[in-house]
Short mmCIF file of C-alpha atoms in Angstrom, two decimals:
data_model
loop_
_atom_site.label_atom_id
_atom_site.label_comp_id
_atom_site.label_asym_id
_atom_site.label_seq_id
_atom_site.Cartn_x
_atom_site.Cartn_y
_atom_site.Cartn_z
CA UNK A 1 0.00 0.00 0.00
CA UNK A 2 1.28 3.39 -0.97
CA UNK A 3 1.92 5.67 1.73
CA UNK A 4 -0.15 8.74 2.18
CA UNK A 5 1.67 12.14 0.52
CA UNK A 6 2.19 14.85 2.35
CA UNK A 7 3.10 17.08 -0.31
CA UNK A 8 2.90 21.19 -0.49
CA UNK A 9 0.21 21.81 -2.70
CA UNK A 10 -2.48 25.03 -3.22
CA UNK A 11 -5.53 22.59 -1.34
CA UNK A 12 -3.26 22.26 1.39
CA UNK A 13 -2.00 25.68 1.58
CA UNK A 14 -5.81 26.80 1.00
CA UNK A 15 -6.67 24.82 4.24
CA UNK A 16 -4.30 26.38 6.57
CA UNK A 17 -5.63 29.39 5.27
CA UNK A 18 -9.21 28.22 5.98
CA UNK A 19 -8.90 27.28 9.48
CA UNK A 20 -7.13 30.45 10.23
CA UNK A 21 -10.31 31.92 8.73
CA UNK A 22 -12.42 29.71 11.07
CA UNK A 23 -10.53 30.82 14.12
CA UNK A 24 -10.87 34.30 13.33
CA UNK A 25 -14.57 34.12 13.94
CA UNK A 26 -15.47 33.89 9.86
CA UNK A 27 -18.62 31.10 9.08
CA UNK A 28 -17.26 27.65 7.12
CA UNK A 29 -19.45 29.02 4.25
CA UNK A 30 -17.84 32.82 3.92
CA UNK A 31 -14.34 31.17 4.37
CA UNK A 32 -15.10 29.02 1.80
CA UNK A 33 -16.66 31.57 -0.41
CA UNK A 34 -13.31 33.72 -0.71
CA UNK A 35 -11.67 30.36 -1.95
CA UNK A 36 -9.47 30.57 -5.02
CA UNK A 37 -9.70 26.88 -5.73
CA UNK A 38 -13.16 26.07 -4.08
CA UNK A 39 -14.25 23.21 -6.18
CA UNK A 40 -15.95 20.26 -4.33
CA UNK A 41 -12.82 18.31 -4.61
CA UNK A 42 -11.05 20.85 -2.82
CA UNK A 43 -13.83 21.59 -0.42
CA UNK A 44 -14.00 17.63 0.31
CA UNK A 45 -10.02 17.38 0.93
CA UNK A 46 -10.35 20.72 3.32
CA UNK A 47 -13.00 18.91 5.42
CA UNK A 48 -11.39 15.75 5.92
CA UNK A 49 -7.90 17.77 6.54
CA UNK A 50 -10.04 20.12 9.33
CA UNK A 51 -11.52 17.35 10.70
CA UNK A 52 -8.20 15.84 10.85
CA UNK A 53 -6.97 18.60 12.87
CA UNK A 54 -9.75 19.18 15.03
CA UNK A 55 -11.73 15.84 15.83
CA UNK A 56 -8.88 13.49 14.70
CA UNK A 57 -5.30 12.46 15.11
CA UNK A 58 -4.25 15.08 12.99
CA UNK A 59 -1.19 13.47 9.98
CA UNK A 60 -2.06 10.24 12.29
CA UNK A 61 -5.85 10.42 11.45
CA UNK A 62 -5.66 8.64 8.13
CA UNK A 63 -3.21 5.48 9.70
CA UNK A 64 -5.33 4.95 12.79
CA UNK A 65 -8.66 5.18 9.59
CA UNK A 66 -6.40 1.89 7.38
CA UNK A 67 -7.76 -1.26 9.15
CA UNK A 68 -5.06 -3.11 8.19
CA UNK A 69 -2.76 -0.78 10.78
CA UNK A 70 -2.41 -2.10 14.91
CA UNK A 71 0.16 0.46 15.85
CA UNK A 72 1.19 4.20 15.43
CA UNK A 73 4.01 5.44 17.02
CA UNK A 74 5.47 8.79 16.33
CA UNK A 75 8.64 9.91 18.61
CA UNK A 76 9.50 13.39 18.08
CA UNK A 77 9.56 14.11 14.32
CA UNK A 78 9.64 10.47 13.01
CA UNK A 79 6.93 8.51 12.62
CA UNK A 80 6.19 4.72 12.76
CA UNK A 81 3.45 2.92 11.50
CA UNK A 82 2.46 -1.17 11.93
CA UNK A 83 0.23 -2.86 9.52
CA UNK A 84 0.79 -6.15 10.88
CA UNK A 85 4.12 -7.20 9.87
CA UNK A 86 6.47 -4.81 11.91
CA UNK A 87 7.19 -1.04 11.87
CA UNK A 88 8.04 1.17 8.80
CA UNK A 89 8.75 4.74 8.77
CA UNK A 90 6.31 6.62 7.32
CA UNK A 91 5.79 10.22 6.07
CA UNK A 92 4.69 13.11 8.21
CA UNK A 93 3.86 16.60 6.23
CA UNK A 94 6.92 18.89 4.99
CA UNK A 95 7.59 21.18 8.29
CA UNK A 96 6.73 18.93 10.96
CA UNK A 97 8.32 20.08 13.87
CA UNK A 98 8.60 19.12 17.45
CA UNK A 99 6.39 21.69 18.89
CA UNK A 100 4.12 19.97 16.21
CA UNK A 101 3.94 16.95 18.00
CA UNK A 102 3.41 18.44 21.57
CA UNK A 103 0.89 20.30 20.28
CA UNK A 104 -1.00 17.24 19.21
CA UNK A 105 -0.29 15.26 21.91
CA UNK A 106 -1.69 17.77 24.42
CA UNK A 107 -4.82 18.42 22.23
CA UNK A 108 -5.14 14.51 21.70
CA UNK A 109 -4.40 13.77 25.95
CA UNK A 110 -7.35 16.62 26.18
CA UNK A 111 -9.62 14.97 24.03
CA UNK A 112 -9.79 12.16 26.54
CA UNK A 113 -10.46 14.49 29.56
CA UNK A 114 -6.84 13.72 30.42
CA UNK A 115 -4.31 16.16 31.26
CA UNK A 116 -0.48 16.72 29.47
CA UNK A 117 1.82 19.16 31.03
CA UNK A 118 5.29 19.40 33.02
CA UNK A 119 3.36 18.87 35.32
CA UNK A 120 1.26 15.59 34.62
CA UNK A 121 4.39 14.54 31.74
CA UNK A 122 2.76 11.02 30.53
CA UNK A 123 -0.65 10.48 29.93
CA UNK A 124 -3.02 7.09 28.79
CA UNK A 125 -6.40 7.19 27.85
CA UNK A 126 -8.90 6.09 24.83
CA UNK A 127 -9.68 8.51 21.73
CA UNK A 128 -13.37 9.11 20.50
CA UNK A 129 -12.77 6.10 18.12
CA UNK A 130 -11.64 3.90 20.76
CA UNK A 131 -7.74 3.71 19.52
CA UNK A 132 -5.66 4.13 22.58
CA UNK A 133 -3.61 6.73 23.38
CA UNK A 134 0.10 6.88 25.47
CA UNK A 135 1.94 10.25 25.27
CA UNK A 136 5.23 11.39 27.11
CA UNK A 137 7.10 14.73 27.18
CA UNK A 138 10.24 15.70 28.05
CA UNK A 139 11.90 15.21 29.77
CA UNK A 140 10.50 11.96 31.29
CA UNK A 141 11.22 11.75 27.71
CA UNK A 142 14.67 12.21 26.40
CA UNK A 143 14.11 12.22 22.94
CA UNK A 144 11.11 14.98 22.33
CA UNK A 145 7.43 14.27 22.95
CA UNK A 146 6.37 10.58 22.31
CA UNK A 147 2.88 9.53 21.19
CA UNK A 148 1.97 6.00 20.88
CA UNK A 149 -1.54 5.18 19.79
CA UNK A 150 -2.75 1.29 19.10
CA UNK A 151 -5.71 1.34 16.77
CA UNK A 152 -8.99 0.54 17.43
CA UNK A 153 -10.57 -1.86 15.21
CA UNK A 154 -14.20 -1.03 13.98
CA UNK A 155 -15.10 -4.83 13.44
CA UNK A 156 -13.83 -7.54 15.12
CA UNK A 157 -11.82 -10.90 13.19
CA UNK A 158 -14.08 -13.85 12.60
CA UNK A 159 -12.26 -17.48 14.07
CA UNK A 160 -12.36 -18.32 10.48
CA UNK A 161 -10.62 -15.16 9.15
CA UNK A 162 -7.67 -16.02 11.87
CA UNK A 163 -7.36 -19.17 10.41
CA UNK A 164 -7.16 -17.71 6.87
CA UNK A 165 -4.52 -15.14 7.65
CA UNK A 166 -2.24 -18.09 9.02
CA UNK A 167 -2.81 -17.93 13.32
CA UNK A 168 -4.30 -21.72 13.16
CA UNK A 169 -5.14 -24.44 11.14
CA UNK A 170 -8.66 -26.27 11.17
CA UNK A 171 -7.96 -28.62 14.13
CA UNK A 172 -6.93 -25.92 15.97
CA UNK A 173 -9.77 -24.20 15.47
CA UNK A 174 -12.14 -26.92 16.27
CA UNK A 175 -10.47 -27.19 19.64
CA UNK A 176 -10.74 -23.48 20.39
CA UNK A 177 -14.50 -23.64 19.46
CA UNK A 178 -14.59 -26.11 21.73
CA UNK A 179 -13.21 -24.45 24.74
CA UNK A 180 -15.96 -22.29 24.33
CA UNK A 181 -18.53 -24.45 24.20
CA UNK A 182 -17.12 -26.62 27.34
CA UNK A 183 -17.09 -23.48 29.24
CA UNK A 184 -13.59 -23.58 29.58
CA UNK A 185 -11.44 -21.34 31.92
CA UNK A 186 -8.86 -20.15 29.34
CA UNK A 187 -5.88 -17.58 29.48
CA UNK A 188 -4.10 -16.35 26.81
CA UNK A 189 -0.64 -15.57 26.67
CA UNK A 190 2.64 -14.22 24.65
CA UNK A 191 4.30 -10.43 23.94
CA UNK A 192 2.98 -7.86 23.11
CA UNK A 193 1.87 -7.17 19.49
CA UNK A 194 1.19 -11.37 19.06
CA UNK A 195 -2.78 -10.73 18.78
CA UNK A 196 -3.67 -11.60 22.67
CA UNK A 197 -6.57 -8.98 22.07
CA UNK A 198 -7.64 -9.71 18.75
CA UNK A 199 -7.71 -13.58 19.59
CA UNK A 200 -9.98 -13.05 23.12
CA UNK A 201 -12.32 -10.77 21.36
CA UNK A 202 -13.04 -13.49 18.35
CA UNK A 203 -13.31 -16.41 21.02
CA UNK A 204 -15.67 -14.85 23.40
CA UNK A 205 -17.94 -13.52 20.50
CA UNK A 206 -18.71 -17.22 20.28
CA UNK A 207 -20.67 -17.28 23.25
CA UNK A 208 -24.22 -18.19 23.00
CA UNK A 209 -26.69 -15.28 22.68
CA UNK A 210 -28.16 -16.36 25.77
CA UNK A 211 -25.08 -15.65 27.75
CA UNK A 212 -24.43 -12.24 29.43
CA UNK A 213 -21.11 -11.14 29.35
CA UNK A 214 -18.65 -8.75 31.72
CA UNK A 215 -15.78 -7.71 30.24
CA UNK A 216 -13.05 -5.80 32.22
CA UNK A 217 -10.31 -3.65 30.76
CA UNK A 218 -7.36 -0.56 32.12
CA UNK A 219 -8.95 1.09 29.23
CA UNK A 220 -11.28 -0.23 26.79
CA UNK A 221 -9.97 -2.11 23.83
CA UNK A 222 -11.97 -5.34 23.25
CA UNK A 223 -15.11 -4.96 20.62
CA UNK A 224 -16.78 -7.83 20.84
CA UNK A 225 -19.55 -8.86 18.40
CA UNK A 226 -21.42 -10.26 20.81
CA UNK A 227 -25.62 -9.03 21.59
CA UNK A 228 -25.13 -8.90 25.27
CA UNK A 229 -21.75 -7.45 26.63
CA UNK A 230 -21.14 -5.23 29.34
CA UNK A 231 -17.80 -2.96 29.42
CA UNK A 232 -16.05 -1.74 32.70
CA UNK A 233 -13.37 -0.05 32.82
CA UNK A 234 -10.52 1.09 35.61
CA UNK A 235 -10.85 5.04 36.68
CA UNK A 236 -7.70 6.73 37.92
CA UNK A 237 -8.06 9.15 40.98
CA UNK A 238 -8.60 12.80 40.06
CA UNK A 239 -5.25 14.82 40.99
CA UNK A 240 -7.10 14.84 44.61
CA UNK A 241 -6.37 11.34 44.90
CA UNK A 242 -10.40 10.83 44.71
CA UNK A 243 -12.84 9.07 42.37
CA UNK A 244 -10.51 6.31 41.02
CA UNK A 245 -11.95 2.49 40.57
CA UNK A 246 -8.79 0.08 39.89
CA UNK A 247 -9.43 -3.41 38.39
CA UNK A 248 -9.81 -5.45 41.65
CA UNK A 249 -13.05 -3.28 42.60
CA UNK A 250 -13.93 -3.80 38.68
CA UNK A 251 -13.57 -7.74 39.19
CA UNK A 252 -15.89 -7.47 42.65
CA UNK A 253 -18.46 -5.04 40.89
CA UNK A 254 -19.12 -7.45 37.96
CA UNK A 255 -19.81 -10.38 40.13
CA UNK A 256 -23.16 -8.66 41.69
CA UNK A 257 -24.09 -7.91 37.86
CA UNK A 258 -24.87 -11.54 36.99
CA UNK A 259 -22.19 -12.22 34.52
CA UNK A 260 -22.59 -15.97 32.73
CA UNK A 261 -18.94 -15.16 31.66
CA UNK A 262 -16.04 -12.66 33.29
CA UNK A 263 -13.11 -11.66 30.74
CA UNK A 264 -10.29 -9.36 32.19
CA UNK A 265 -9.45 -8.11 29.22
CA UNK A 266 -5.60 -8.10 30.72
CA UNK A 267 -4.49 -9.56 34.25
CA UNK A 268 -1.08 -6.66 35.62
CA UNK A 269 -2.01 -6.76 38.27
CA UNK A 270 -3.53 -7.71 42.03
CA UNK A 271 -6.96 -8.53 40.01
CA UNK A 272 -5.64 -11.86 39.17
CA UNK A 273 -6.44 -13.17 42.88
CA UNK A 274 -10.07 -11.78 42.41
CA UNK A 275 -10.32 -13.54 38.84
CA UNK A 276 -9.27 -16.91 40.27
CA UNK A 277 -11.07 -16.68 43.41
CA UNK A 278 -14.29 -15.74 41.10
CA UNK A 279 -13.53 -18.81 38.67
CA UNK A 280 -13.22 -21.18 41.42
CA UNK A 281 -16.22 -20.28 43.08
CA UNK A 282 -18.63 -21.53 40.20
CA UNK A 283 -17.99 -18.80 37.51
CA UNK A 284 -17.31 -20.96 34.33
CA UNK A 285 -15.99 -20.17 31.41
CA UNK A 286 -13.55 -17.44 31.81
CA UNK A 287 -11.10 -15.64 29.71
CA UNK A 288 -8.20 -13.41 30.51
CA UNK A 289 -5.26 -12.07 28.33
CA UNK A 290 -1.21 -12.43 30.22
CA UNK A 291 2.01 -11.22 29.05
CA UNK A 292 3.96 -13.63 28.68
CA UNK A 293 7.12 -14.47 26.66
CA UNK A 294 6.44 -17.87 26.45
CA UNK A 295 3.98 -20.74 28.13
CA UNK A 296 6.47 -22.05 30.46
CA UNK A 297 7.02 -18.39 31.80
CA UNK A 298 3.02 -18.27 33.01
CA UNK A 299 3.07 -19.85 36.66
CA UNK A 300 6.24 -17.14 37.18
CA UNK A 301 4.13 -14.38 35.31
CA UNK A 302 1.06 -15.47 37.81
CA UNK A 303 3.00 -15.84 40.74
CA UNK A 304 4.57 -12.10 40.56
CA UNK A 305 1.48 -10.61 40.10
CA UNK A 306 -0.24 -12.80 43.07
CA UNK A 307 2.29 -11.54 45.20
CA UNK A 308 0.96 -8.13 44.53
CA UNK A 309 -2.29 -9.26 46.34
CA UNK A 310 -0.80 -10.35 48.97
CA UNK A 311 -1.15 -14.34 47.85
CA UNK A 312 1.75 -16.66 48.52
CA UNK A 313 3.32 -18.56 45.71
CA UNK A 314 1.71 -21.78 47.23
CA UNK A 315 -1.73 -20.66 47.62
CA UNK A 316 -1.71 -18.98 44.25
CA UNK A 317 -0.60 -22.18 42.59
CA UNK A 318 -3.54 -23.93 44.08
CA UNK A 319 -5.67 -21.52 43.13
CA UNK A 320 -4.79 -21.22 39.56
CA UNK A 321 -4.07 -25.36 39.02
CA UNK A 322 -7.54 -25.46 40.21
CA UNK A 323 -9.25 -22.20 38.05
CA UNK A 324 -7.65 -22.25 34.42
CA UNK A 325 -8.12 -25.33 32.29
CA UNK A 326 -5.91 -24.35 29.39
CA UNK A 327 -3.12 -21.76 28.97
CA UNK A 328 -3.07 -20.62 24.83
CA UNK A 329 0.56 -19.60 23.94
CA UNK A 330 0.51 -17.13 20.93
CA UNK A 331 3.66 -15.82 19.18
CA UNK A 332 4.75 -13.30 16.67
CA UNK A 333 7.15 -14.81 14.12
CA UNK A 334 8.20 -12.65 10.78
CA UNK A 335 5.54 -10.73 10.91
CA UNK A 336 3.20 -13.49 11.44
CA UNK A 337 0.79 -14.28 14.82
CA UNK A 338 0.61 -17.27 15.12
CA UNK A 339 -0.74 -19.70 18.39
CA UNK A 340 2.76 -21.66 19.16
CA UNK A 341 1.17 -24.30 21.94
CA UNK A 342 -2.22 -25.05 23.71
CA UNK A 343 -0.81 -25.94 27.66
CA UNK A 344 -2.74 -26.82 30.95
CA UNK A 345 -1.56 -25.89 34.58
CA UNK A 346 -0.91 -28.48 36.95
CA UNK A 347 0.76 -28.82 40.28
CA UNK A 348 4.03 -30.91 40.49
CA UNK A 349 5.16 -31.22 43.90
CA UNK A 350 3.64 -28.02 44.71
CA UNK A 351 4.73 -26.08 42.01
CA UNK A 352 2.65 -24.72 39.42
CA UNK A 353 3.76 -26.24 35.99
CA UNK A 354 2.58 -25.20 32.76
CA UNK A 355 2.90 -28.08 30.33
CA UNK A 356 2.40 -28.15 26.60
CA UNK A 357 -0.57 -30.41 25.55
CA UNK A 358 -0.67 -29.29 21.60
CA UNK A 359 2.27 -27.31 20.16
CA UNK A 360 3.01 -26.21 16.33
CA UNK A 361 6.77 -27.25 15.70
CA UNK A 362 9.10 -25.64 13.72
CA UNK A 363 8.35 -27.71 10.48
CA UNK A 364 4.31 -26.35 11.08
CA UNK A 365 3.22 -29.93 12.35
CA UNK A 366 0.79 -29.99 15.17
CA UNK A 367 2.39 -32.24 17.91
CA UNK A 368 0.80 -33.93 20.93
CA UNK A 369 2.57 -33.10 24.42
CA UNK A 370 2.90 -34.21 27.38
CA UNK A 371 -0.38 -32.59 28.96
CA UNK A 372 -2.63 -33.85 26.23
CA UNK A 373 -3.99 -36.14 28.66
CA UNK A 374 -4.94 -33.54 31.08
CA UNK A 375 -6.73 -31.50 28.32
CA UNK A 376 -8.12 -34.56 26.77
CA UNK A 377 -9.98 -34.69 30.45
CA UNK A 378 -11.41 -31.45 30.87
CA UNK A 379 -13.17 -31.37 26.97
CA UNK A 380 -13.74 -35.36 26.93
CA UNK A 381 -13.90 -37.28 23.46
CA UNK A 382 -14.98 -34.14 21.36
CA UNK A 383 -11.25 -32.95 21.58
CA UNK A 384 -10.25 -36.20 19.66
CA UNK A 385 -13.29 -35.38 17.37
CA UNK A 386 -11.78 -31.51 16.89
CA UNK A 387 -8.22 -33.25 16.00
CA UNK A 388 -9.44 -35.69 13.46
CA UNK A 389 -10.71 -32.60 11.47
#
């Protein structure tokens, strides 16, 4: 795909021109009317280019727009854009300067009711289109003002489109599909950028109709085409210290609201002993999303952030042998996500041991492991079923 052009030209000029016009007090009609070059082409490029500037992401607007993009990072005066198989540079308009960027960064942090100064230097929060937004200045920043914004997309993957762009095969799929079903406690790990997101959101929309579910996020990011989902998401304190809502009191509040599934749309921290405790007291069918670098690295990743609620590495290794029935590994290899291995939890002389039951090898065959037996358990003779696919 060609990249956008940023090139001087009279529209371009003509729009500066026009929203200085527009600031000045003047109506979009008179400004338009003393137009040199005000044919509808023109006018059409001048509204998206406003609206660019004004409601949108500015020179980022028309990246975050390409649903083919997960990432756009723009550090100082370069910019970086991801459409799935790594980061390219990619043009920003002649002129761009670093006041540019701080400018947009402070009108984008303000656009989520967040604020960006020396004073509050990094900001999160979620743009009007649901991409999200991180933005540092200096100098928590050493190398100008930092913007990174992960793109919201409009409609979520279908399991079968995941399987067409190369994450799966059939069998794999079946056995996914049936997790759901089964009402299987699932987690699913890898790095960041390896589709953790992408992959919850398709599973869960799988759910029967009938089913109500709770999703919990930092900041929203799941879409879920699913007709009965309810969103919560953690509130910071004010600069008071007041009004803020963190994920463990997000985790308690969606257990009163009759959930027939709980997703924690990421576990960093504490929450994770409220998640387990919730899907071991009869709450089936859970999903959460870990960061992980690889399956073996879980019980470690779980016991570190246990320890943050106050859980000792024993009791949170019973509690998670006994809550999660499969662990699904995904990685990122040139460019391509891909799920590596399918693993269950168990305790080995009372440590928590996360051991491969499916795993792709490096020749792309799909080989049993040791766990199979475990899984084979928990989803009865339908997983043999799934694998003969």
């Amino acid at each position: 795909m060609s990249e956008p052009s940023f090139a001087a030209n009279p529209r371009r000029d003509w729009g500066g021109r026009l929203r200085r016009a527009i600031a000045s007090g003047q109506g979009w009609a008179q400004a338009m009317a003393a137009s040199p070059v005000a044919d509808t082409q023109t006018m059409a490029d001048m509204a998206i280019g406003v609206y660019e500037d004004i409601a949108g992401a500015g020179p980022l607007q028309r990246y975050l727009d390409d649903d083919v993009v997960t990432d756009v990072l723009l550090n100082g005066c370069q910019l970086w854009v991801d459409r799935g198989k790594g980061l390219l540079r990619a043009p920003l308009p002649p002129g761009w300067s670093e006041a540019d960027t701080r400018a947009l960064a402070v009108r984008l942090a303000a656009g989520c009711a967040k604020r960006l100064d020396q004073a509050s230097p990094v900001v999160d929060g979620t743009l009007g289109d649901g991409s999200r937004l991180h933005a540092v200045l200096e100098p928590v920043s050493a190398c100008g003002t930092l913007i990174s914004l992960r793109a919201f997309r409009s409609k979520a993957f279908t399991i079968e489109q995941l399987r067409q762009a190369g994450m799966f095969d059939i069998r794999m799929q079946k056995v996914l599909e049936l997790l759901v079903k089964k009402r299987a406690n699932c987690l699913i790990s890898g790095a960041t950028g390896t589709g953790k997101t992408t992959l919850l959101a398709t599973l869960v929309a799988l759910v029967e109709v009938q089913q109500r579910l709770l999703c919990i996020e930092e900041s929203r990011e799941l879409r879920i085409n699913h007709p009965h989902v309810v969103y919560l998401q953690e509130r910071r304190p004010n600069v008071e210290g007041a009004g803020g809502v963190n994920m463990s009191e997000l985790v308690r509040i969606a257990l009163r609201m009759r959930p027939d599934r709980l997703i924690l749309g990421e576990c960093r921290g504490g929450e994770v002993a409220d998640v387990l405790t919730a899907l071991n007291t009869g709450h089936e069918g859970g999903w959460a999303t870990l960061h992980a670098n690889s399956a073996v690295d879980v019980p470690a990743r779980l016991a570190a952030l246990g320890a943050l609620a106050g859980l000792s590495p024993q009791a949170l290794n019973l509690q998670a042998a006994s809550a999660l029935d499969a662990v699904i590994h995904l990685e990122r290899q040139q460019g391509l996500r891909r799920l590596r291995s399918l693993a269950v939890l168990w305790r080995q002389d009372g440590e928590l041991i996360c051991q491969d039951a499916l795993t792709w090898n490096d020749d792309g065959q799909l080989v049993p492991g040791a766990a199979l037996e475990l899984l084979r358990r928990r989803l009865g003779p339908a997983l043999d079923q799934a694998l003969g696919s």
